[in-house]
PDB file of C-alpha atoms and ligand atoms in Angstrom:
ATOM      1  CA  MET U  44      72.358 -20.645  35.637  1.00 58.00           C
ATOM      2  CA  GLU U  45      70.660 -17.814  33.803  1.00 69.00           C
ATOM      3  CA  LYS U  46      69.627 -15.328  36.917  1.00 81.00           C
ATOM      4  CA  GLN U  47      66.562 -15.418  38.652  1.00 91.00           C
ATOM      5  CA  LEU U  48      64.929 -12.017  39.077  1.00 95.00           C
ATOM      6  CA  GLN U  49      65.306  -9.655  42.227  1.00 98.00           C
ATOM      7  CA  VAL U  50      62.243  -9.253  44.412  1.00 98.00           C
ATOM      8  CA  TYR U  51      61.520  -6.265  46.332  1.00 98.00           C
ATOM      9  CA  ILE U  52      59.706  -7.370  49.750  1.00 98.00           C
ATOM     10  CA  ASP U  53      59.928  -4.724  52.708  1.00 98.00           C
ATOM     11  CA  GLY U  54      62.998  -3.504  52.817  1.00 97.00           C
ATOM     12  CA  LYS U  55      64.799  -6.244  51.067  1.00 98.00           C
ATOM     13  CA  TYR U  56      65.162  -8.186  47.282  1.00 98.00           C
ATOM     14  CA  TYR U  57      64.771 -11.778  47.356  1.00 98.00           C
ATOM     15  CA  PRO U  58      65.675 -14.052  43.733  1.00 98.00           C
ATOM     16  CA  LYS U  59      62.037 -14.872  42.108  1.00 97.00           C
ATOM     17  CA  SER U  60      61.868 -18.678  43.866  1.00 96.00           C
ATOM     18  CA  GLU U  61      62.254 -17.024  46.988  1.00 97.00           C
ATOM     19  CA  ALA U  62      60.783 -14.201  47.085  1.00 98.00           C
ATOM     20  CA  LYS U  63      57.323 -14.857  49.812  1.00 98.00           C
ATOM     21  CA  VAL U  64      55.444 -13.261  51.833  1.00 97.00           C
ATOM     22  CA  SER U  65      52.816 -15.215  54.610  1.00 98.00           C
ATOM     23  CA  VAL U  66      50.078 -17.108  53.757  1.00 98.00           C
ATOM     24  CA  PHE U  67      48.772 -15.824  56.832  1.00 98.00           C
ATOM     25  CA  ASP U  68      49.098 -11.862  54.337  1.00 98.00           C
ATOM     26  CA  HIS U  69      45.050 -10.528  54.071  1.00 98.00           C
ATOM     27  CA  GLY U  70      46.269  -9.794  50.388  1.00 98.00           C
ATOM     28  CA  LEU U  71      46.219 -13.517  50.138  1.00 98.00           C
ATOM     29  CA  LEU U  72      43.295 -14.056  52.204  1.00 98.00           C
ATOM     30  CA  TYR U  73      41.045 -11.341  51.764  1.00 98.00           C
ATOM     31  CA  GLY U  74      42.508  -9.520  48.423  1.00 98.00           C
ATOM     32  CA  ASP U  75      43.144  -6.661  51.595  1.00 98.00           C
ATOM     33  CA  GLY U  76      45.449  -4.664  49.287  1.00 98.00           C
ATOM     34  CA  VAL U  77      45.567  -2.091  46.529  1.00 98.00           C
ATOM     35  CA  PHE U  78      48.499  -2.424  43.305  1.00 98.00           C
ATOM     36  CA  GLU U  79      49.568  -0.978  40.393  1.00 98.00           C
ATOM     37  CA  GLY U  80      50.884  -2.360  36.982  1.00 98.00           C
ATOM     38  CA  ILE U  81      53.196   0.080  35.513  1.00 98.00           C
ATOM     39  CA  ARG U  82      55.913  -0.360  31.985  1.00 98.00           C
ATOM     40  CA  ALA U  83      59.376   1.204  31.565  1.00 98.00           C
ATOM     41  CA  TYR U  84      60.089   1.778  27.730  1.00 97.00           C
ATOM     42  CA  ASP U  85      63.814   2.341  26.577  1.00 96.00           C
ATOM     43  CA  GLY U  86      65.016   3.133  30.635  1.00 97.00           C
ATOM     44  CA  VAL U  87      61.940   5.578  30.546  1.00 97.00           C
ATOM     45  CA  VAL U  88      59.329   4.904  33.594  1.00 98.00           C
ATOM     46  CA  TYR U  89      56.343   5.435  31.902  1.00 98.00           C
ATOM     47  CA  LYS U  90      54.179   8.590  33.791  1.00 98.00           C
ATOM     48  CA  LEU U  91      55.462   6.757  36.822  1.00 98.00           C
ATOM     49  CA  LYS U  92      54.574   9.973  39.675  1.00 98.00           C
ATOM     50  CA  GLU U  93      50.651   9.549  37.864  1.00 98.00           C
ATOM     51  CA  HIS U  94      51.284   5.701  38.868  1.00 98.00           C
ATOM     52  CA  ILE U  95      51.985   6.400  42.264  1.00 98.00           C
ATOM     53  CA  ASN U  96      49.737   8.782  43.095  1.00 98.00           C
ATOM     54  CA  ARG U  97      47.416   6.171  42.110  1.00 98.00           C
ATOM     55  CA  LEU U  98      48.611   3.844  44.620  1.00 98.00           C
ATOM     56  CA  TYR U  99      48.393   6.203  46.906  1.00 98.00           C
ATOM     57  CA  SER U 100      44.872   6.806  45.880  1.00 98.00           C
ATOM     58  CA  SER U 101      43.393   3.590  46.365  1.00 98.00           C
ATOM     59  CA  ALA U 102      45.513   2.890  49.472  1.00 98.00           C
ATOM     60  CA  HIS U 103      43.430   5.858  50.771  1.00 98.00           C
ATOM     61  CA  MET U 104      40.632   4.506  49.970  1.00 97.00           C
ATOM     62  CA  LEU U 105      40.355   1.545  51.660  1.00 97.00           C
ATOM     63  CA  MET U 106      41.912   2.904  54.590  1.00 97.00           C
ATOM     64  CA  LEU U 107      45.993   0.901  54.121  1.00 98.00           C
ATOM     65  CA  SER U 108      48.551   3.379  55.135  1.00 98.00           C
ATOM     66  CA  ILE U 109      51.658   2.512  52.637  1.00 98.00           C
ATOM     67  CA  PRO U 110      54.955   2.245  54.628  1.00 97.00           C
ATOM     68  CA  MET U 111      56.868   4.658  53.298  1.00 97.00           C
ATOM     69  CA  THR U 112      56.619   8.773  50.883  1.00 98.00           C
ATOM     70  CA  ARG U 113      55.982   8.417  47.314  1.00 98.00           C
ATOM     71  CA  GLU U 114      59.252   9.403  47.234  1.00 98.00           C
ATOM     72  CA  GLU U 115      60.727   6.698  49.092  1.00 98.00           C
ATOM     73  CA  LEU U 116      58.709   4.273  46.646  1.00 98.00           C
ATOM     74  CA  ILE U 117      59.523   6.033  42.662  1.00 98.00           C
ATOM     75  CA  GLN U 118      63.813   5.459  43.966  1.00 98.00           C
ATOM     76  CA  LYS U 119      62.901   1.830  45.295  1.00 98.00           C
ATOM     77  CA  THR U 120      61.388   1.391  42.309  1.00 98.00           C
ATOM     78  CA  LEU U 121      64.075   2.330  40.045  1.00 98.00           C
ATOM     79  CA  GLU U 122      66.233   0.777  42.166  1.00 98.00           C
ATOM     80  CA  THR U 123      64.418  -2.325  41.306  1.00 98.00           C
ATOM     81  CA  LEU U 124      64.617  -2.118  37.862  1.00 98.00           C
ATOM     82  CA  ARG U 125      68.199  -1.448  37.868  1.00 97.00           C
ATOM     83  CA  LYS U 126      69.017  -4.101  39.707  1.00 97.00           C
ATOM     84  CA  ASN U 127      67.245  -5.962  37.099  1.00 97.00           C
ATOM     85  CA  LYS U 128      68.773  -4.794  34.063  1.00 96.00           C
ATOM     86  CA  LEU U 129      65.781  -4.030  33.098  1.00 96.00           C
ATOM     87  CA  ARG U 130      65.016  -0.823  30.109  1.00 95.00           C
ATOM     88  CA  ASP U 131      61.711  -1.768  28.384  1.00 96.00           C
ATOM     89  CA  ALA U 132      59.679  -3.727  31.273  1.00 97.00           C
ATOM     90  CA  TYR U 133      56.118  -4.569  33.749  1.00 97.00           C
ATOM     91  CA  VAL U 134      56.585  -3.325  37.095  1.00 98.00           C
ATOM     92  CA  ARG U 135      54.781  -4.421  39.236  1.00 98.00           C
ATOM     93  CA  LEU U 136      54.134  -2.235  42.581  1.00 98.00           C
ATOM     94  CA  VAL U 137      52.004  -3.967  45.417  1.00 98.00           C
ATOM     95  CA  VAL U 138      50.820  -3.080  48.847  1.00 98.00           C
ATOM     96  CA  THR U 139      49.371  -5.450  51.042  1.00 98.00           C
ATOM     97  CA  ARG U 140      47.420  -5.498  54.260  1.00 98.00           C
ATOM     98  CA  GLY U 141      49.822  -7.304  55.906  1.00 98.00           C
ATOM     99  CA  ALA U 142      50.349 -11.025  57.627  1.00 98.00           C
ATOM    100  CA  GLY U 143      47.102 -10.476  60.375  1.00 97.00           C
ATOM    101  CA  ASP U 144      45.159 -12.934  62.347  1.00 95.00           C
ATOM    102  CA  LEU U 145      42.239 -15.037  60.338  1.00 96.00           C
ATOM    103  CA  GLY U 146      39.031 -13.031  59.872  1.00 96.00           C
ATOM    104  CA  VAL U 147      38.499  -9.731  57.862  1.00 96.00           C
ATOM    105  CA  ASN U 148      38.997  -7.632  60.116  1.00 97.00           C
ATOM    106  CA  PRO U 149      42.377  -5.481  59.282  1.00 97.00           C
ATOM    107  CA  LYS U 150      42.779  -4.192  62.831  1.00 94.00           C
ATOM    108  CA  ASN U 151      45.319  -6.846  63.848  1.00 91.00           C
ATOM    109  CA  CYS U 152      47.349  -6.253  60.369  1.00 97.00           C
ATOM    110  CA  THR U 153      50.011  -4.447  61.984  1.00 94.00           C
ATOM    111  CA  LYS U 154      52.582  -3.914  59.464  1.00 97.00           C
ATOM    112  CA  PRO U 155      51.890  -3.543  55.405  1.00 98.00           C
ATOM    113  CA  THR U 156      53.603  -5.419  52.722  1.00 98.00           C
ATOM    114  CA  VAL U 157      55.568  -3.515  50.004  1.00 98.00           C
ATOM    115  CA  ILE U 158      56.690  -5.930  46.821  1.00 98.00           C
ATOM    116  CA  ILE U 159      58.222  -5.083  43.676  1.00 98.00           C
ATOM    117  CA  ILE U 160      58.191  -7.095  40.110  1.00 98.00           C
ATOM    118  CA  ALA U 161      60.451  -5.941  37.719  1.00 97.00           C
ATOM    119  CA  ASP U 162      59.671  -8.631  34.670  1.00 96.00           C
ATOM    120  CA  THR U 163      58.207  -8.163  30.975  1.00 91.00           C
ATOM    121  CA  ILE U 164      54.238  -8.670  30.151  1.00 88.00           C
ATOM    122  CA  SER U 165      52.742  -9.989  27.534  1.00 81.00           C
ATOM    123  CA  MET U 166      48.623  -9.117  26.820  1.00 77.00           C
ATOM    124  CA  HIS U 167      47.645  -9.559  24.180  1.00 80.00           C
ATOM    125  CA  LYS U 168      48.445 -11.188  21.121  1.00 81.00           C
ATOM    126  CA  ASP U 169      51.580 -10.032  18.917  1.00 81.00           C
ATOM    127  CA  ASP U 170      49.522  -9.100  15.694  1.00 90.00           C
ATOM    128  CA  ALA U 171      46.986  -7.338  17.842  1.00 91.00           C
ATOM    129  CA  LYS U 172      47.636  -3.846  16.807  1.00 92.00           C
ATOM    130  CA  GLU U 173      47.759  -4.817  13.166  1.00 92.00           C
ATOM    131  CA  LYS U 174      44.896  -6.841  12.684  1.00 96.00           C
ATOM    132  CA  GLY U 175      42.408  -6.423  15.782  1.00 97.00           C
ATOM    133  CA  VAL U 176      41.067  -7.917  18.510  1.00 97.00           C
ATOM    134  CA  THR U 177      37.574  -9.791  18.564  1.00 98.00           C
ATOM    135  CA  ALA U 178      35.821  -9.323  22.098  1.00 98.00           C
ATOM    136  CA  MET U 179      32.277  -9.790  23.826  1.00 98.00           C
ATOM    137  CA  ILE U 180      29.984  -8.375  26.252  1.00 98.00           C
ATOM    138  CA  SER U 181      30.135 -10.335  29.687  1.00 98.00           C
ATOM    139  CA  TRP U 182      27.137 -11.068  31.876  1.00 97.00           C
ATOM    140  CA  VAL U 183      29.612 -10.238  34.871  1.00 96.00           C
ATOM    141  CA  LYS U 184      28.343  -6.218  35.572  1.00 96.00           C
ATOM    142  CA  ARG U 185      30.951  -3.736  36.707  1.00 95.00           C
ATOM    143  CA  ASP U 186      30.856  -3.318  40.394  1.00 93.00           C
ATOM    144  CA  PRO U 187      29.679   0.528  40.976  1.00 92.00           C
ATOM    145  CA  VAL U 188      31.419   3.133  42.720  1.00 92.00           C
ATOM    146  CA  ASP U 189      29.788   2.292  46.090  1.00 91.00           C
ATOM    147  CA  ALA U 190      30.576  -1.240  46.224  1.00 90.00           C
ATOM    148  CA  THR U 191      34.447  -2.052  44.802  1.00 89.00           C
ATOM    149  CA  SER U 192      34.538  -0.608  41.668  1.00 89.00           C
ATOM    150  CA  HIS U 193      38.520  -0.698  39.366  1.00 93.00           C
ATOM    151  CA  GLU U 194      37.927   3.312  41.161  1.00 94.00           C
ATOM    152  CA  ILE U 195      39.641   1.337  43.756  1.00 96.00           C
ATOM    153  CA  LYS U 196      42.669  -0.276  41.399  1.00 97.00           C
ATOM    154  CA  SER U 197      42.474  -3.757  44.846  1.00 98.00           C
ATOM    155  CA  LEU U 198      43.576  -7.211  45.042  1.00 98.00           C
ATOM    156  CA  ASN U 199      39.710  -7.254  44.239  1.00 95.00           C
ATOM    157  CA  TYR U 200      39.981  -8.918  40.303  1.00 96.00           C
ATOM    158  CA  LEU U 201      38.083 -11.756  40.602  1.00 96.00           C
ATOM    159  CA  ASN U 202      34.614  -8.759  38.108  1.00 95.00           C
ATOM    160  CA  SER U 203      36.941  -9.225  35.779  1.00 97.00           C
ATOM    161  CA  ILE U 204      38.570 -12.186  36.065  1.00 97.00           C
ATOM    162  CA  LEU U 205      34.905 -13.187  35.944  1.00 97.00           C
ATOM    163  CA  ALA U 206      34.403 -11.705  32.587  1.00 98.00           C
ATOM    164  CA  LYS U 207      38.149 -13.408  31.258  1.00 98.00           C
ATOM    165  CA  ILE U 208      36.727 -16.657  32.288  1.00 98.00           C
ATOM    166  CA  GLU U 209      33.447 -15.645  30.097  1.00 97.00           C
ATOM    167  CA  ALA U 210      35.635 -14.042  26.905  1.00 98.00           C
ATOM    168  CA  ASN U 211      37.830 -17.559  27.465  1.00 98.00           C
ATOM    169  CA  MET U 212      35.149 -20.306  27.349  1.00 98.00           C
ATOM    170  CA  ALA U 213      33.559 -18.280  23.945  1.00 98.00           C
ATOM    171  CA  GLY U 214      37.089 -18.205  22.163  1.00 98.00           C
ATOM    172  CA  VAL U 215      37.667 -14.001  22.099  1.00 98.00           C
ATOM    173  CA  ASP U 216      40.287 -12.201  23.534  1.00 97.00           C
ATOM    174  CA  GLU U 217      38.396 -10.435  24.999  1.00 98.00           C
ATOM    175  CA  ALA U 218      35.861  -9.118  27.156  1.00 98.00           C
ATOM    176  CA  ILE U 219      33.910  -5.674  28.108  1.00 98.00           C
ATOM    177  CA  CYS U 220      31.748  -5.068  31.346  1.00 98.00           C
ATOM    178  CA  LEU U 221      28.518  -2.701  31.585  1.00 98.00           C
ATOM    179  CA  ASP U 222      27.433  -0.992  34.540  1.00 96.00           C
ATOM    180  CA  LYS U 223      24.412  -1.562  36.535  1.00 94.00           C
ATOM    181  CA  ASN U 224      22.484   0.004  34.271  1.00 96.00           C
ATOM    182  CA  GLY U 225      23.830  -1.190  30.963  1.00 97.00           C
ATOM    183  CA  PHE U 226      26.185   0.859  30.038  1.00 98.00           C
ATOM    184  CA  VAL U 227      29.995  -0.152  28.324  1.00 98.00           C
ATOM    185  CA  CYS U 228      32.305   0.159  31.510  1.00 98.00           C
ATOM    186  CA  GLU U 229      35.383  -0.931  30.436  1.00 98.00           C
ATOM    187  CA  GLY U 230      37.464  -4.152  29.214  1.00 98.00           C
ATOM    188  CA  VAL U 231      39.482  -6.629  31.649  1.00 97.00           C
ATOM    189  CA  ALA U 232      42.454  -4.604  32.728  1.00 97.00           C
ATOM    190  CA  GLU U 233      41.576  -1.938  29.709  1.00 98.00           C
ATOM    191  CA  ASN U 234      39.788   1.416  29.696  1.00 98.00           C
ATOM    192  CA  VAL U 235      37.329   1.719  26.673  1.00 98.00           C
ATOM    193  CA  PHE U 236      36.622   4.149  23.360  1.00 98.00           C
ATOM    194  CA  ILE U 237      34.703   4.364  20.267  1.00 98.00           C
ATOM    195  CA  VAL U 238      34.628   7.126  17.764  1.00 98.00           C
ATOM    196  CA  LYS U 239      31.701   7.724  15.616  1.00 98.00           C
ATOM    197  CA  ASN U 240      31.412   9.817  13.176  1.00 98.00           C
ATOM    198  CA  GLY U 241      35.229  11.815  13.786  1.00 97.00           C
ATOM    199  CA  LYS U 242      34.547  12.221  17.335  1.00 98.00           C
ATOM    200  CA  ILE U 243      36.084  10.081  20.336  1.00 98.00           C
ATOM    201  CA  GLN U 244      33.522   9.007  23.164  1.00 98.00           C
ATOM    202  CA  THR U 245      34.617   6.834  26.361  1.00 98.00           C
ATOM    203  CA  PRO U 246      32.218   6.475  29.563  1.00 98.00           C
ATOM    204  CA  PRO U 247      32.489   9.149  32.382  1.00 95.00           C
ATOM    205  CA  SER U 248      34.709   7.841  35.423  1.00 85.00           C
ATOM    206  CA  CYS U 249      30.917   7.700  37.399  1.00 88.00           C
ATOM    207  CA  SER U 250      30.902   4.547  35.483  1.00 91.00           C
ATOM    208  CA  GLY U 251      32.922   2.410  37.762  1.00 93.00           C
ATOM    209  CA  ALA U 252      36.046   2.240  35.324  1.00 96.00           C
ATOM    210  CA  LEU U 253      39.737   2.803  36.569  1.00 97.00           C
ATOM    211  CA  PRO U 254      40.667   6.414  35.505  1.00 97.00           C
ATOM    212  CA  GLY U 255      43.025   4.462  33.361  1.00 98.00           C
ATOM    213  CA  ILE U 256      46.983   6.113  32.552  1.00 98.00           C
ATOM    214  CA  THR U 257      46.981   4.802  29.551  1.00 98.00           C
ATOM    215  CA  ALA U 258      43.212   6.195  28.897  1.00 98.00           C
ATOM    216  CA  GLU U 259      44.557   9.761  29.327  1.00 98.00           C
ATOM    217  CA  SER U 260      47.170   9.824  27.815  1.00 98.00           C
ATOM    218  CA  ALA U 261      44.740   8.245  24.522  1.00 98.00           C
ATOM    219  CA  LYS U 262      42.927  11.215  25.341  1.00 98.00           C
ATOM    220  CA  THR U 263      45.835  14.054  25.478  1.00 98.00           C
ATOM    221  CA  LEU U 264      47.124  12.937  22.220  1.00 98.00           C
ATOM    222  CA  ALA U 265      43.649  12.929  20.638  1.00 98.00           C
ATOM    223  CA  LYS U 266      43.063  16.949  21.457  1.00 98.00           C
ATOM    224  CA  GLN U 267      46.728  17.822  20.264  1.00 97.00           C
ATOM    225  CA  LEU U 268      45.943  15.839  16.816  1.00 97.00           C
ATOM    226  CA  GLY U 269      43.149  17.961  16.871  1.00 98.00           C
ATOM    227  CA  TYR U 270      39.742  15.548  17.395  1.00 98.00           C
ATOM    228  CA  ASP U 271      36.904  16.524  19.147  1.00 98.00           C
ATOM    229  CA  VAL U 272      37.137  13.961  22.670  1.00 98.00           C
ATOM    230  CA  SER U 273      34.147  13.917  24.778  1.00 98.00           C
ATOM    231  CA  GLU U 274      33.609  11.004  28.037  1.00 97.00           C
ATOM    232  CA  LYS U 275      29.435  10.130  27.935  1.00 97.00           C
ATOM    233  CA  ASN U 276      27.900   6.994  28.489  1.00 98.00           C
ATOM    234  CA  VAL U 277      27.736   4.302  25.680  1.00 98.00           C
ATOM    235  CA  THR U 278      25.177   2.156  24.861  1.00 98.00           C
ATOM    236  CA  PRO U 279      25.808  -1.846  24.109  1.00 98.00           C
ATOM    237  CA  TYR U 280      24.598  -0.500  20.172  1.00 98.00           C
ATOM    238  CA  GLU U 281      26.169   2.896  20.256  1.00 98.00           C
ATOM    239  CA  LEU U 282      29.601  -0.180  20.530  1.00 98.00           C
ATOM    240  CA  PHE U 283      28.823  -2.180  17.979  1.00 98.00           C
ATOM    241  CA  ASN U 284      28.214   0.309  15.496  1.00 98.00           C
ATOM    242  CA  ALA U 285      30.947   2.566  15.373  1.00 98.00           C
ATOM    243  CA  ASP U 286      33.445   3.285  12.557  1.00 98.00           C
ATOM    244  CA  GLU U 287      36.688   2.292  15.738  1.00 98.00           C
ATOM    245  CA  VAL U 288      36.268   0.894  18.680  1.00 98.00           C
ATOM    246  CA  PHE U 289      39.858   0.323  20.771  1.00 98.00           C
ATOM    247  CA  PHE U 290      40.886  -0.277  24.233  1.00 98.00           C
ATOM    248  CA  THR U 291      43.958   1.362  26.326  1.00 98.00           C
ATOM    249  CA  GLY U 292      46.056   0.353  28.960  1.00 98.00           C
ATOM    250  CA  THR U 293      49.289   0.143  30.656  1.00 97.00           C
ATOM    251  CA  ALA U 294      50.081  -3.900  29.866  1.00 94.00           C
ATOM    252  CA  ALA U 295      48.206  -3.565  26.082  1.00 94.00           C
ATOM    253  CA  GLU U 296      48.535   0.229  25.097  1.00 96.00           C
ATOM    254  CA  ILE U 297      46.555   0.858  22.456  1.00 97.00           C
ATOM    255  CA  VAL U 298      44.693  -2.170  21.085  1.00 98.00           C
ATOM    256  CA  PRO U 299      42.180  -1.960  18.177  1.00 98.00           C
ATOM    257  CA  VAL U 300      38.657  -3.912  18.603  1.00 98.00           C
ATOM    258  CA  ARG U 301      37.382  -5.543  15.272  1.00 98.00           C
ATOM    259  CA  GLU U 302      34.323  -7.588  16.002  1.00 98.00           C
ATOM    260  CA  VAL U 303      32.152  -7.518  19.256  1.00 98.00           C
ATOM    261  CA  ASN U 304      29.614 -10.165  20.508  1.00 98.00           C
ATOM    262  CA  LYS U 305      30.405 -11.378  16.422  1.00 98.00           C
ATOM    263  CA  ARG U 306      29.232  -7.469  15.205  1.00 98.00           C
ATOM    264  CA  SER U 307      32.174  -6.292  13.214  1.00 98.00           C
ATOM    265  CA  ILE U 308      33.425  -3.003  13.898  1.00 98.00           C
ATOM    266  CA  GLY U 309      33.729  -0.529  11.054  1.00 96.00           C
ATOM    267  CA  ASP U 310      34.752  -2.252   8.528  1.00 95.00           C
ATOM    268  CA  GLY U 311      36.791  -5.475  10.516  1.00 96.00           C
ATOM    269  CA  LYS U 312      40.096  -3.975  10.515  1.00 96.00           C
ATOM    270  CA  PRO U 313      41.425  -1.576  12.949  1.00 97.00           C
ATOM    271  CA  GLY U 314      40.347   2.106  12.076  1.00 97.00           C
ATOM    272  CA  PRO U 315      42.757   5.395  10.723  1.00 98.00           C
ATOM    273  CA  ILE U 316      41.980   7.211  14.289  1.00 98.00           C
ATOM    274  CA  ALA U 317      43.045   3.900  17.126  1.00 98.00           C
ATOM    275  CA  ARG U 318      46.596   3.224  13.947  1.00 97.00           C
ATOM    276  CA  ARG U 319      47.485   7.252  14.776  1.00 98.00           C
ATOM    277  CA  LEU U 320      47.003   7.356  18.030  1.00 98.00           C
ATOM    278  CA  ILE U 321      49.080   3.711  18.156  1.00 97.00           C
ATOM    279  CA  ALA U 322      51.970   5.610  16.095  1.00 97.00           C
ATOM    280  CA  GLU U 323      51.800   8.333  18.112  1.00 97.00           C
ATOM    281  CA  PHE U 324      51.915   6.578  21.972  1.00 98.00           C
ATOM    282  CA  SER U 325      54.320   4.760  21.204  1.00 96.00           C
ATOM    283  CA  LYS U 326      56.455   8.062  20.012  1.00 96.00           C
ATOM    284  CA  MET U 327      55.054   9.342  23.918  1.00 97.00           C
ATOM    285  CA  VAL U 328      56.597   6.603  25.524  1.00 97.00           C
ATOM    286  CA  ARG U 329      59.823   6.974  24.669  1.00 95.00           C
ATOM    287  CA  ASP U 330      60.255  10.735  26.018  1.00 96.00           C
ATOM    288  CA  PRO U 331      61.789  11.384  29.483  1.00 97.00           C
ATOM    289  CA  LYS U 332      59.324  14.654  30.080  1.00 97.00           C
ATOM    290  CA  GLU U 333      56.968  11.750  30.163  1.00 97.00           C
ATOM    291  CA  GLY U 334      58.109   9.505  33.261  1.00 97.00           C
ATOM    292  CA  ILE U 335      61.641   9.084  34.906  1.00 98.00           C
ATOM    293  CA  THR U 336      64.519   8.095  33.574  1.00 97.00           C
ATOM    294  CA  ILE U 337      65.825   4.319  34.979  1.00 96.00           C
TER     295      ILE U 337
HETATM  296  N1  LIG Y1095      40.952  -1.401  34.497  1.00 60.32           N
HETATM  297  C1  LIG Y1095      41.052  -1.567  34.969  1.00 60.32           C
HETATM  298  C2  LIG Y1095      40.017  -2.667  35.221  1.00 60.32           C
HETATM  299  C3  LIG Y1095      42.703  -2.536  35.039  1.00 60.32           C
HETATM  300  O1  LIG Y1095      43.087  -2.905  35.530  1.00 60.32           O
HETATM  301  C4  LIG Y1095      43.649  -0.855  34.273  1.00 60.32           C
HETATM  302  C5  LIG Y1095      44.811  -1.400  34.377  1.00 60.32           C
HETATM  303  N2  LIG Y1095      45.329  -0.802  34.572  1.00 60.32           N
HETATM  304  C6  LIG Y1095      42.895  -0.639  33.291  1.00 60.32           C
HETATM  305  C7  LIG Y1095      41.294  -0.170  33.311  1.00 60.32           C
HETATM  306  C8  LIG Y1095      43.719   1.002  31.966  1.00 60.32           C
HETATM  307  O2  LIG Y1095      44.332   1.502  32.705  1.00 60.32           O
HETATM  308  P1  LIG Y1095      46.012   1.592  32.890  1.00 60.32           P
HETATM  309  O3  LIG Y1095      45.564   2.477  31.761  1.00 60.32           O
HETATM  310  O4  LIG Y1095      46.262   3.110  34.370  1.00 60.32           O
HETATM  311  O5  LIG Y1095      47.011   0.818  33.379  1.00 60.32           O
END
């Protein structure tokens, strides 16, 4: 029999089929919790510290106290990968409010649930990087920064799910959400970049997009390569008329977009800047200095 993945829940490991939480867990009942998605490449857990810090920031916003130190969580993540003998993997860290009473109030949830899953993920088609993906602007606006915006990486992903359903129905690969002012915000689980006349632009953090760790890497790489990179409001017009558009995300990595709402982007093929960043990014993620070695 194939050996099952071992999932960490609150200090113990369970085979995948037995890895369960209470139906009274407020993570399930109300989406009350936070998470991270992290990749390991050839034994290096890319930007693990940054992901852990973001998890704690999301939890801080929710006044959810993670019952272990950052260092302990790092060590448990590495241990979960070692236990599953995974060197190229996708790790999902989840901390929920824990089990409580029925009713939204988190007051009676006394013990947060900590879950670590180490598995693999595939987000876009195999040829997405070579051919680019199609996208559409969805009618679903991103929640603003004074609501449950994706700045908090919480278990509330309905905003993204509604947009993704629209993309599925329209037969395109991915959805892009605008912010409430009509500017481009982000993809379903990716940040968005455009390139115009050799300049790289991405929406500012006040758009309500998640401060993406891959986006940060793409900006650093692009600056190192000498490109002009700026954060600015991007209109749908600028998106449609960009020379290049690309997504960044832990699961997606860097993916060129070849078409948005049936308008071809540039010549409809991945552009030179996206291709260069993809090549450099694949080196960066394997550099032990950029992460923590299992
Ligand atoms: N936006 C959203 C809504 C996401 O869920 C993700 C994936 N975590 C991203 C952007 C990309 O962020 P990162 O590069 O840190 O994975």
